[in-house]
Tab-separated table of C-alpha atoms and ligand atoms in Angstrom:
chain	number	residue	atom	x	y	z
A	1	MET	CA	0.299	0.112	0.060
A	2	ILE	CA	1.323	3.173	-1.024
A	3	SER	CA	0.389	7.150	0.170
A	4	VAL	CA	-1.818	9.134	-2.027
A	5	SER	CA	0.786	11.624	-2.740
A	6	ASP	CA	3.038	9.037	-4.136
A	7	ALA	CA	0.335	7.121	-5.871
A	8	LEU	CA	-0.402	10.728	-7.600
A	9	ARG	CA	3.315	11.249	-8.032
A	10	ILE	CA	3.665	7.887	-9.552
A	11	ILE	CA	0.565	8.828	-12.204
A	12	SER	CA	2.090	12.183	-12.924
A	13	GLU	CA	5.595	10.572	-13.954
A	14	GLU	CA	3.680	8.342	-16.371
A	15	ALA	CA	1.224	10.054	-18.024
A	16	LYS	CA	1.892	11.792	-20.983
A	17	PRO	CA	0.051	12.734	-24.328
A	18	ILE	CA	-0.555	10.157	-26.640
A	19	GLY	CA	-0.060	11.977	-29.527
A	20	LYS	CA	-1.102	14.836	-31.567
A	21	GLU	CA	-3.588	15.826	-34.505
A	22	ASN	CA	-5.434	18.424	-36.602
A	23	ARG	CA	-8.282	19.483	-35.701
A	24	GLU	CA	-11.327	21.351	-36.524
A	25	ILE	CA	-11.515	24.459	-34.449
A	26	LEU	CA	-15.128	23.918	-33.382
A	27	LEU	CA	-13.932	20.346	-32.072
A	28	CYS	CA	-11.145	21.758	-29.734
A	29	ASN	CA	-12.840	23.313	-26.927
A	30	GLY	CA	-11.611	21.914	-23.659
A	31	LEU	CA	-8.255	20.560	-25.179
A	32	VAL	CA	-4.927	21.664	-25.524
A	33	LEU	CA	-2.875	23.282	-28.241
A	34	ALA	CA	0.152	21.371	-29.195
A	35	GLU	CA	1.711	24.198	-31.249
A	36	ASP	CA	2.514	27.466	-30.999
A	37	ILE	CA	-0.013	29.887	-32.831
A	38	LEU	CA	1.397	32.410	-34.827
A	39	SER	CA	-0.141	35.283	-36.209
A	40	LYS	CA	0.342	36.088	-40.268
A	41	ASP	CA	-1.554	39.165	-39.963
A	42	SER	CA	-1.829	42.462	-38.116
A	43	LEU	CA	-4.714	43.107	-36.034
A	44	PRO	CA	-6.692	44.875	-36.706
A	45	PRO	CA	-5.718	45.124	-40.490
A	46	PHE	CA	-6.631	48.973	-40.675
A	47	ASP	CA	-7.171	51.670	-38.591
A	48	LYS	CA	-10.772	51.632	-37.638
A	49	SER	CA	-13.122	53.657	-35.485
A	50	ALA	CA	-14.304	52.339	-32.008
A	51	MET	CA	-17.584	54.106	-32.486
A	52	ASP	CA	-20.653	55.059	-34.644
A	53	GLY	CA	-20.025	58.861	-34.772
A	54	TYR	CA	-17.796	61.399	-37.367
A	55	ALA	CA	-14.278	61.060	-38.624
A	56	VAL	CA	-12.285	64.313	-38.477
A	57	ARG	CA	-8.870	65.687	-38.681
A	58	SER	CA	-7.858	66.281	-34.691
A	59	ILE	CA	-5.827	69.528	-35.761
A	60	ASP	CA	-9.486	70.822	-37.283
A	61	THR	CA	-11.130	70.609	-33.825
A	62	GLU	CA	-8.610	72.685	-31.632
A	63	ARG	CA	-10.134	75.559	-29.867
A	64	ILE	CA	-13.608	73.980	-30.013
A	65	THR	CA	-16.015	74.765	-27.011
A	66	GLU	CA	-19.034	74.716	-25.988
A	67	GLU	CA	-19.726	78.475	-26.335
A	68	ASN	CA	-17.577	78.071	-29.892
A	69	PRO	CA	-18.789	74.969	-32.036
A	70	ARG	CA	-17.727	74.398	-35.450
A	71	GLY	CA	-19.375	72.870	-38.618
A	72	PHE	CA	-17.894	70.187	-40.617
A	73	LYS	CA	-19.235	69.469	-44.152
A	74	VAL	CA	-19.864	65.855	-44.217
A	75	ARG	CA	-19.057	64.271	-47.298
A	76	GLY	CA	-20.453	61.044	-46.784
A	77	VAL	CA	-21.075	57.908	-44.966
A	78	ILE	CA	-18.408	54.977	-44.604
A	79	LYS	CA	-20.253	51.301	-43.581
A	80	ALA	CA	-17.898	48.546	-41.448
A	81	GLY	CA	-16.739	46.484	-44.765
A	82	GLN	CA	-16.714	49.208	-46.954
A	83	TRP	CA	-13.319	50.830	-48.023
A	84	CYS	CA	-12.855	54.333	-48.381
A	85	THR	CA	-10.296	55.754	-51.045
A	86	GLU	CA	-10.748	59.517	-50.528
A	87	SER	CA	-9.153	61.741	-47.948
A	88	ILE	CA	-10.811	64.371	-45.850
A	89	ASN	CA	-9.705	68.171	-46.318
A	90	LEU	CA	-9.711	70.628	-43.222
A	91	GLY	CA	-13.171	71.566	-42.684
A	92	GLU	CA	-14.640	68.178	-43.608
A	93	ALA	CA	-15.729	65.004	-41.865
A	94	TYR	CA	-17.066	61.727	-43.130
A	95	LYS	CA	-20.048	59.888	-41.088
A	96	ILE	CA	-18.455	56.575	-39.912
A	97	MET	CA	-20.065	53.419	-38.485
A	98	THR	CA	-18.091	51.120	-35.582
A	99	GLY	CA	-15.352	49.025	-37.276
A	100	ALA	CA	-15.618	50.780	-40.578
A	101	PRO	CA	-11.951	52.183	-42.029
A	102	ILE	CA	-10.780	55.442	-40.782
A	103	PRO	CA	-11.163	57.484	-43.836
A	104	MET	CA	-7.118	58.994	-45.211
A	105	GLU	CA	-6.020	62.139	-43.226
A	106	ALA	CA	-8.917	61.577	-40.487
A	107	ASP	CA	-7.155	60.808	-37.185
A	108	CYS	CA	-9.797	60.647	-34.757
A	109	VAL	CA	-13.449	60.002	-34.082
A	110	ILE	CA	-15.996	62.121	-32.266
A	111	GLU	CA	-19.025	59.910	-31.180
A	112	VAL	CA	-22.776	60.508	-32.401
A	113	GLU	CA	-24.143	61.561	-29.336
A	114	LYS	CA	-21.935	64.353	-28.801
A	115	VAL	CA	-22.363	66.293	-32.089
A	116	LYS	CA	-25.710	68.075	-33.781
A	117	THR	CA	-26.356	67.922	-37.533
A	118	GLU	CA	-27.930	70.504	-39.887
A	119	GLY	CA	-28.447	69.373	-43.529
A	120	ASP	CA	-24.930	67.578	-44.571
A	121	ILE	CA	-22.965	70.100	-42.005
A	122	VAL	CA	-21.945	68.492	-38.406
A	123	TYR	CA	-21.323	70.675	-35.348
A	124	LEU	CA	-18.828	69.829	-33.080
A	125	TYR	CA	-18.529	71.258	-29.635
A	126	ASN	CA	-15.325	70.256	-28.309
A	127	GLU	CA	-11.939	69.717	-29.129
A	128	VAL	CA	-11.132	65.955	-30.219
A	129	LYS	CA	-7.677	64.094	-29.574
A	130	LYS	CA	-5.673	62.467	-32.269
A	131	ASP	CA	-6.599	58.719	-32.277
A	132	ASN	CA	-9.762	59.156	-30.365
A	133	HIS	CA	-12.124	56.143	-30.600
A	134	VAL	CA	-9.581	54.992	-33.168
A	135	ILE	CA	-8.439	51.174	-32.662
A	136	LYS	CA	-5.273	51.755	-34.644
A	137	PHE	CA	-3.822	49.555	-37.543
A	138	GLY	CA	-1.733	46.129	-35.429
A	139	GLU	CA	-2.701	47.453	-32.044
A	140	GLU	CA	-3.276	43.794	-30.985
A	141	ILE	CA	-1.192	41.774	-33.232
A	142	GLN	CA	1.552	42.095	-35.304
A	143	PRO	CA	2.760	39.411	-38.044
A	144	GLY	CA	5.111	36.760	-36.395
A	145	ASP	CA	3.514	37.435	-33.029
A	146	ILE	CA	3.208	34.464	-31.078
A	147	VAL	CA	-0.505	34.420	-30.299
A	148	LEU	CA	-1.069	31.617	-28.233
A	149	LYS	CA	1.432	28.924	-26.942
A	150	LYS	CA	1.815	25.260	-27.126
A	151	GLY	CA	0.081	23.995	-24.122
A	152	THR	CA	-2.516	26.443	-23.556
A	153	GLU	CA	-6.303	25.214	-22.949
A	154	ILE	CA	-8.838	25.700	-25.483
A	155	ARG	CA	-11.981	27.746	-24.335
A	156	PRO	CA	-14.268	29.494	-26.344
A	157	ALA	CA	-12.489	33.052	-26.051
A	158	GLU	CA	-9.578	30.859	-27.820
A	159	ILE	CA	-11.275	29.628	-30.403
A	160	GLY	CA	-12.585	33.016	-31.635
A	161	LEU	CA	-8.765	33.909	-31.632
A	162	PHE	CA	-8.243	31.086	-33.735
A	163	ALA	CA	-11.009	32.452	-36.052
A	164	SER	CA	-9.679	35.649	-36.383
A	165	LEU	CA	-6.122	34.615	-37.129
A	166	GLY	CA	-7.504	32.555	-39.704
A	167	TYR	CA	-7.048	29.148	-38.496
A	168	LYS	CA	-9.467	26.650	-39.647
A	169	THR	CA	-7.586	23.684	-37.790
A	170	VAL	CA	-4.927	23.869	-35.342
A	171	GLU	CA	-3.025	20.934	-33.587
A	172	ILE	CA	-3.673	19.697	-29.949
A	173	TYR	CA	-3.060	16.607	-28.331
A	174	LYS	CA	-5.106	13.865	-29.015
A	175	PRO	CA	-7.855	13.438	-26.571
A	176	PRO	CA	-7.209	9.519	-24.880
A	177	VAL	CA	-10.431	7.298	-25.719
A	178	VAL	CA	-11.394	5.482	-22.523
A	179	GLY	CA	-12.271	1.445	-22.484
A	180	LEU	CA	-14.631	0.945	-19.554
A	181	ILE	CA	-15.146	-2.411	-18.287
A	182	ILE	CA	-17.334	-3.265	-15.332
A	183	THR	CA	-17.060	-6.779	-13.638
A	184	GLY	CA	-19.657	-8.546	-10.981
A	185	ASP	CA	-22.095	-11.373	-11.301
A	186	GLU	CA	-24.613	-9.326	-8.846
A	187	LEU	CA	-25.217	-6.526	-11.520
A	188	VAL	CA	-28.264	-6.591	-13.710
A	189	ASP	CA	-28.927	-3.109	-15.917
A	190	ILE	CA	-31.505	-0.553	-15.171
A	191	ASP	CA	-34.363	-2.084	-17.072
A	192	GLU	CA	-33.661	-5.726	-16.245
A	193	ASN	CA	-35.549	-7.289	-13.391
A	194	ILE	CA	-33.599	-7.191	-10.225
A	195	GLY	CA	-33.523	-11.568	-9.406
A	196	LYS	CA	-32.942	-12.481	-5.487
A	197	GLY	CA	-28.720	-11.163	-4.727
A	198	LYS	CA	-28.872	-8.844	-7.925
A	199	ILE	CA	-28.062	-5.386	-7.558
A	200	ARG	CA	-28.421	-2.710	-10.548
A	201	ASN	CA	-25.042	-1.779	-12.419
A	202	SER	CA	-24.686	2.169	-11.182
A	203	ASN	CA	-21.024	2.386	-11.722
A	204	GLU	CA	-21.106	2.106	-15.647
A	205	TYR	CA	-23.498	5.575	-15.524
A	206	ALA	CA	-21.640	7.445	-13.094
A	207	ILE	CA	-18.054	6.602	-14.482
A	208	THR	CA	-19.197	7.442	-17.878
A	209	SER	CA	-20.521	10.352	-17.350
A	210	MET	CA	-17.478	11.293	-15.132
A	211	ILE	CA	-15.360	10.897	-18.337
A	212	ARG	CA	-17.843	12.687	-20.550
A	213	SER	CA	-17.495	15.569	-18.339
A	214	LEU	CA	-13.731	15.640	-18.884
A	215	GLY	CA	-14.882	15.589	-22.642
A	216	LEU	CA	-13.838	12.446	-23.385
A	217	GLU	CA	-14.573	9.417	-25.505
A	218	VAL	CA	-16.049	6.400	-23.901
A	219	ILE	CA	-16.375	2.810	-24.903
A	220	SER	CA	-18.197	0.617	-22.680
A	221	TYR	CA	-17.651	-3.093	-22.594
A	222	GLY	CA	-20.540	-3.219	-20.229
A	223	VAL	CA	-21.057	-6.077	-17.631
A	224	VAL	CA	-18.611	-8.616	-17.628
A	225	LYS	CA	-19.189	-11.892	-15.555
A	226	ASP	CA	-16.635	-12.846	-12.729
A	227	ASP	CA	-15.036	-15.373	-15.318
A	228	LYS	CA	-11.382	-14.648	-15.644
A	229	ALA	CA	-10.882	-16.072	-18.861
A	230	VAL	CA	-14.096	-13.628	-20.003
A	231	LEU	CA	-12.561	-11.033	-18.084
A	232	LYS	CA	-9.244	-11.608	-19.542
A	233	LYS	CA	-10.142	-11.667	-23.025
A	234	ILE	CA	-12.238	-8.281	-22.864
A	235	ILE	CA	-9.649	-6.322	-21.156
A	236	GLU	CA	-7.355	-7.415	-23.609
A	237	GLU	CA	-9.072	-6.059	-26.188
A	238	ALA	CA	-10.171	-2.962	-24.441
A	239	LEU	CA	-6.067	-2.083	-23.954
A	240	GLU	CA	-5.858	-2.952	-27.960
A	241	LYS	CA	-8.531	-0.359	-28.762
A	242	THR	CA	-8.808	2.489	-26.322
A	243	ASP	CA	-6.521	4.241	-24.599
A	244	ILE	CA	-6.980	4.262	-21.179
A	245	VAL	CA	-8.622	1.081	-19.472
A	246	ILE	CA	-10.872	1.328	-16.403
A	247	THR	CA	-12.356	-1.787	-14.787
A	248	SER	CA	-14.877	-1.466	-11.957
A	249	GLY	CA	-14.976	-4.130	-9.122
A	250	GLY	CA	-12.631	-7.391	-8.621
A	251	ALA	CA	-10.217	-5.434	-7.824
A	252	SER	CA	-9.642	-6.600	-4.150
A	253	ALA	CA	-8.790	-10.168	-2.415
A	254	GLY	CA	-12.105	-11.726	-2.934
A	255	ASP	CA	-12.335	-15.374	-4.504
A	256	TYR	CA	-13.335	-14.009	-7.528
A	257	ASP	CA	-11.495	-10.643	-7.788
A	258	PHE	CA	-9.069	-11.574	-10.884
A	259	VAL	CA	-7.812	-8.172	-12.214
A	260	GLU	CA	-4.635	-8.337	-10.519
A	261	THR	CA	-3.953	-11.566	-11.768
A	262	ILE	CA	-5.137	-10.847	-15.052
A	263	LEU	CA	-2.709	-7.697	-15.168
A	264	LYS	CA	0.391	-9.986	-14.356
A	265	GLU	CA	-0.246	-12.863	-16.653
A	266	ILE	CA	-0.490	-10.487	-19.555
A	267	GLY	CA	2.635	-9.004	-18.454
A	268	ALA	CA	1.563	-5.266	-17.645
A	269	GLU	CA	3.621	-3.377	-15.298
A	270	ILE	CA	1.317	-2.760	-12.000
A	271	LYS	CA	2.491	0.531	-10.858
A	272	PHE	CA	0.737	0.196	-7.557
A	273	ASP	CA	-2.144	-2.383	-6.478
A	274	SER	CA	-3.547	-0.607	-3.307
A	275	VAL	CA	-3.484	3.177	-1.867
A	276	ALA	CA	-4.131	4.040	1.754
A	277	ILE	CA	-7.136	6.098	1.185
A	278	LYS	CA	-10.684	5.823	2.309
A	279	PRO	CA	-12.829	5.289	0.494
A	280	GLY	CA	-10.638	3.251	-2.385
A	281	LYS	CA	-8.014	1.322	-1.141
A	282	PRO	CA	-8.215	-1.378	-3.510
A	283	ILE	CA	-7.323	0.973	-6.587
A	284	SER	CA	-4.385	-0.309	-8.977
A	285	PHE	CA	-3.112	1.466	-11.745
A	286	ALA	CA	-0.615	-0.246	-14.615
A	287	VAL	CA	0.813	0.367	-17.690
A	288	PHE	CA	1.140	-1.989	-20.404
A	289	ASN	CA	2.143	-1.015	-24.150
A	290	GLY	CA	2.007	2.789	-23.726
A	291	LYS	CA	-1.830	2.156	-22.476
A	292	PHE	CA	-3.097	3.273	-18.864
A	293	PHE	CA	-4.771	0.954	-16.870
A	294	PHE	CA	-6.987	1.546	-13.615
A	295	SER	CA	-8.540	-1.204	-11.630
A	296	LEU	CA	-11.436	0.936	-9.294
A	297	PRO	CA	-12.934	-0.657	-6.285
A	298	GLY	CA	-16.657	-1.843	-6.922
A	299	ASN	CA	-18.279	0.114	-4.294
A	300	PRO	CA	-19.921	3.056	-5.490
A	301	LEU	CA	-18.492	5.931	-3.719
A	302	SER	CA	-14.933	4.499	-3.680
A	303	ALA	CA	-15.164	4.027	-7.502
A	304	ILE	CA	-16.292	7.813	-7.778
A	305	THR	CA	-13.749	8.908	-5.255
A	306	THR	CA	-10.579	6.900	-6.764
A	307	PHE	CA	-11.853	7.976	-10.544
A	308	GLU	CA	-12.106	11.703	-9.106
A	309	GLN	CA	-8.696	11.671	-6.776
A	310	PHE	CA	-6.576	9.445	-9.498
A	311	ILE	CA	-7.988	9.130	-12.788
A	312	GLU	CA	-8.764	12.725	-13.316
A	313	PRO	CA	-5.522	14.036	-12.844
A	314	LEU	CA	-4.203	11.412	-14.943
A	315	CYS	CA	-6.418	12.026	-18.495
A	316	ASN	CA	-5.470	16.086	-17.564
A	317	LYS	CA	-1.881	14.979	-18.095
A	318	VAL	CA	-2.599	12.927	-21.065
A	319	LEU	CA	-4.642	15.951	-22.685
A	320	GLY	CA	-1.419	17.710	-22.491
A	321	LYS	CA	-2.655	20.186	-19.580
A	322	LEU	CA	-0.008	21.729	-17.296
A	323	ASP	CA	-1.980	22.112	-14.166
A	324	CYS	CA	-3.204	18.641	-14.287
A	325	MET	CA	-3.798	18.219	-10.253
A	326	LYS	CA	-7.014	18.908	-8.599
A	327	GLU	CA	-6.745	22.131	-6.700
A	328	ASP	CA	-7.953	22.176	-3.019
A	329	PHE	CA	-8.515	25.412	-0.592
A	330	PRO	CA	-8.700	25.860	2.963
A	331	ILE	CA	-12.159	25.209	4.588
A	332	ILE	CA	-13.205	25.772	8.113
A	333	LEU	CA	-15.164	22.980	9.784
A	334	GLY	CA	-18.879	24.241	10.441
A	335	GLU	CA	-19.411	21.341	13.062
A	336	ASP	CA	-17.009	19.049	14.928
A	337	PHE	CA	-16.123	15.848	12.585
A	338	LYS	CA	-14.795	12.731	13.647
A	339	VAL	CA	-13.050	9.818	11.432
A	340	ARG	CA	-10.955	6.773	11.868
A	341	LYS	CA	-7.320	7.108	12.039
A	342	GLY	CA	-5.016	5.463	9.476
A	343	ARG	CA	-5.464	6.197	6.151
A	344	VAL	CA	-6.338	9.674	4.322
A	345	LYS	CA	-10.097	10.053	4.205
A	346	LEU	CA	-11.889	11.732	1.684
A	347	LEU	CA	-14.944	13.163	3.696
A	348	TYR	CA	-18.054	14.147	1.831
A	349	VAL	CA	-19.411	16.981	2.985
A	350	LYS	CA	-21.645	20.145	1.972
A	351	ILE	CA	-19.566	23.307	1.722
A	352	VAL	CA	-21.132	26.883	2.309
A	353	LYS	CA	-19.700	29.726	1.417
A	354	ARG	CA	-20.307	32.857	4.012
A	355	ASP	CA	-18.337	35.920	4.217
A	356	ASP	CA	-15.912	35.055	1.824
A	357	LYS	CA	-14.910	31.881	3.576
A	358	TYR	CA	-15.938	28.070	2.863
A	359	TYR	CA	-17.479	25.886	5.410
A	360	ALA	CA	-18.076	22.271	5.849
A	361	TYR	CA	-20.516	20.409	7.477
A	362	ASN	CA	-21.746	17.254	7.967
A	363	ILE	CA	-23.961	15.139	5.649
A	364	GLY	CA	-24.127	12.105	7.457
A	365	SER	CA	-22.889	8.204	6.560
A	366	GLN	CA	-19.943	8.254	4.368
A	367	SER	CA	-20.447	4.550	4.036
A	368	SER	CA	-18.635	3.521	1.084
A	369	ASN	CA	-21.395	1.527	-0.783
A	370	LYS	CA	-23.989	4.366	-0.911
A	371	LEU	CA	-24.153	6.621	-3.631
A	372	THR	CA	-26.812	8.615	-1.542
A	373	THR	CA	-23.816	10.042	0.797
A	374	ILE	CA	-22.242	11.602	-2.560
A	375	SER	CA	-25.142	13.118	-3.808
A	376	LYS	CA	-25.882	15.275	-0.380
A	377	ALA	CA	-22.165	16.334	-1.007
A	378	ASN	CA	-21.020	19.354	-3.060
A	379	GLY	CA	-17.230	19.032	-1.690
A	380	VAL	CA	-14.885	16.511	-0.358
A	381	LEU	CA	-11.950	17.597	2.655
A	382	ILE	CA	-9.069	15.869	2.531
A	383	VAL	CA	-8.267	14.666	6.018
A	384	PRO	CA	-4.852	13.721	6.709
A	385	GLU	CA	-4.168	10.109	8.105
A	386	GLU	CA	-3.099	11.056	11.633
A	387	TYR	CA	-6.278	13.247	12.281
A	388	SER	CA	-9.144	11.847	13.602
A	389	GLU	CA	-11.037	14.321	15.929
A	390	MET	CA	-11.716	17.423	14.705
A	391	ASN	CA	-13.467	20.616	15.947
A	392	ALA	CA	-15.524	23.100	14.445
A	393	GLY	CA	-13.440	26.177	13.554
A	394	GLN	CA	-10.423	24.024	12.547
A	395	THR	CA	-9.337	24.465	8.720
A	396	ILE	CA	-8.929	21.425	6.729
A	397	ARG	CA	-8.090	21.365	3.090
A	398	GLY	CA	-10.833	20.243	0.522
A	399	ARG	CA	-12.489	20.889	-2.826
A	400	PHE	CA	-15.660	21.429	-4.390
A	401	ILE	CA	-16.573	18.145	-6.167
A	402	PHE	CA	-18.554	17.378	-10.091
A	403	LYS	CA	-17.337	20.741	-11.116
B	1	AMP	P1	-16.198	-5.735	-5.861
B	1	AMP	O1	-15.125	-4.454	-5.868
B	1	AMP	O2	-16.360	-6.060	-6.752
B	1	AMP	O3	-15.783	-6.361	-4.709
B	1	AMP	O4	-17.213	-5.044	-5.469
B	1	AMP	C1	-17.636	-4.151	-3.934
B	1	AMP	C2	-19.297	-3.912	-3.636
B	1	AMP	O5	-19.437	-2.963	-4.705
B	1	AMP	C3	-19.761	-5.135	-4.006
B	1	AMP	O6	-21.076	-5.094	-3.117
B	1	AMP	C4	-20.504	-4.911	-5.409
B	1	AMP	O7	-22.035	-5.559	-5.381
B	1	AMP	C5	-20.635	-3.354	-5.304
B	1	AMP	N1	-20.400	-3.243	-6.925
B	1	AMP	C6	-19.563	-3.259	-7.719
B	1	AMP	N2	-19.594	-3.644	-8.687
B	1	AMP	C7	-20.597	-2.416	-9.171
B	1	AMP	C8	-21.582	-1.550	-9.957
B	1	AMP	N3	-21.316	-1.521	-10.826
B	1	AMP	N4	-22.817	-0.809	-9.712
B	1	AMP	C9	-22.816	-0.396	-8.372
B	1	AMP	N5	-22.074	-1.423	-7.332
B	1	AMP	C10	-21.503	-2.848	-7.500
B	2	MG	MG1	-17.382	-7.985	-7.573
């Protein structure tokens, strides 16, 4: 049995991207750039107006005041998307729309709200400074600029930026495909009759949605009976076809827990086979032919906990994220808590924010077979192994779950 921190260190050492690929930008949300994004152009590509108003020459507005307004002859209107080839002279203005190019010789824009018009004359009531409401050519981006660096997480803002720079596709770290295998003779599916001694298979649904929340594709191998030969065949197939294989159940030392034996038989390198964590001790992690393998305990709460604690950081690192570890923060206990000493305890709680501080409250039973536990919780405290009795007011680190 190894410590939680050692387990996370091993995972982080082993995990790395599985490859790169070019993808259409709209399919890149949540993925990570595997190349620097350079600009070929200047942005904006011309001096443009930031306002609807009138473009004039700033020297032409000197000494204009409220009491001393001045009239300018309006030569025409420039819409966004139009290119104005004419320049303006002293005493002249162009009506201009937001986003339209500033005509030659003009160097500022006065907003429409600050002027009055009479026929084709526009009256200004104040001086206008050079560059007023002008977005300058190349002010945001110059040709050759590295606009986004390799390793950047792609969000809608970056997708908009790709489009404005003319990128239809970008190179990203390939998202891994996850294979999910559920084991247990006792399991029936949602719409099957629950016979004697059977329970419904909930892990397949909970874990599938956790994988999908990471933006990853899941190939589900459904429920496999506790039969070593059958399970071995399916594990081999999943290791062939997917990048990360997860099994649920059959992870402990029971007579029908075959996962570890199978891993040894196929020659997988088992990196650890249990972690000092509660719930979730029998989690194991192995690597095989560049593929990653996790065996999760079958208890629903243990499966969710170990997925969140260990598999998410691995997936993030494989996706190319630089910050792959979960971030926790100080939480004040809103009441007394009691846990058993020995292992790092992931204690599910209700986190409440008050006066810019976070407080944790009990949600009742933490039994590892009860999904009702986690469904009452919105967070988890990471209680160090030596802690047992904790008092209200004490600070423990923790984090929100399912966020
Ligand atoms: P195991 O890890 O196979 O020993 O299973 C531990 C406990 O979790 C047993 O009570 C199982 O019935 C239960 N369990 C295993 N797999 C599932 C599953 N897919 N959905 C719900 N409960 C499960
Ligand atoms: Mg089982």
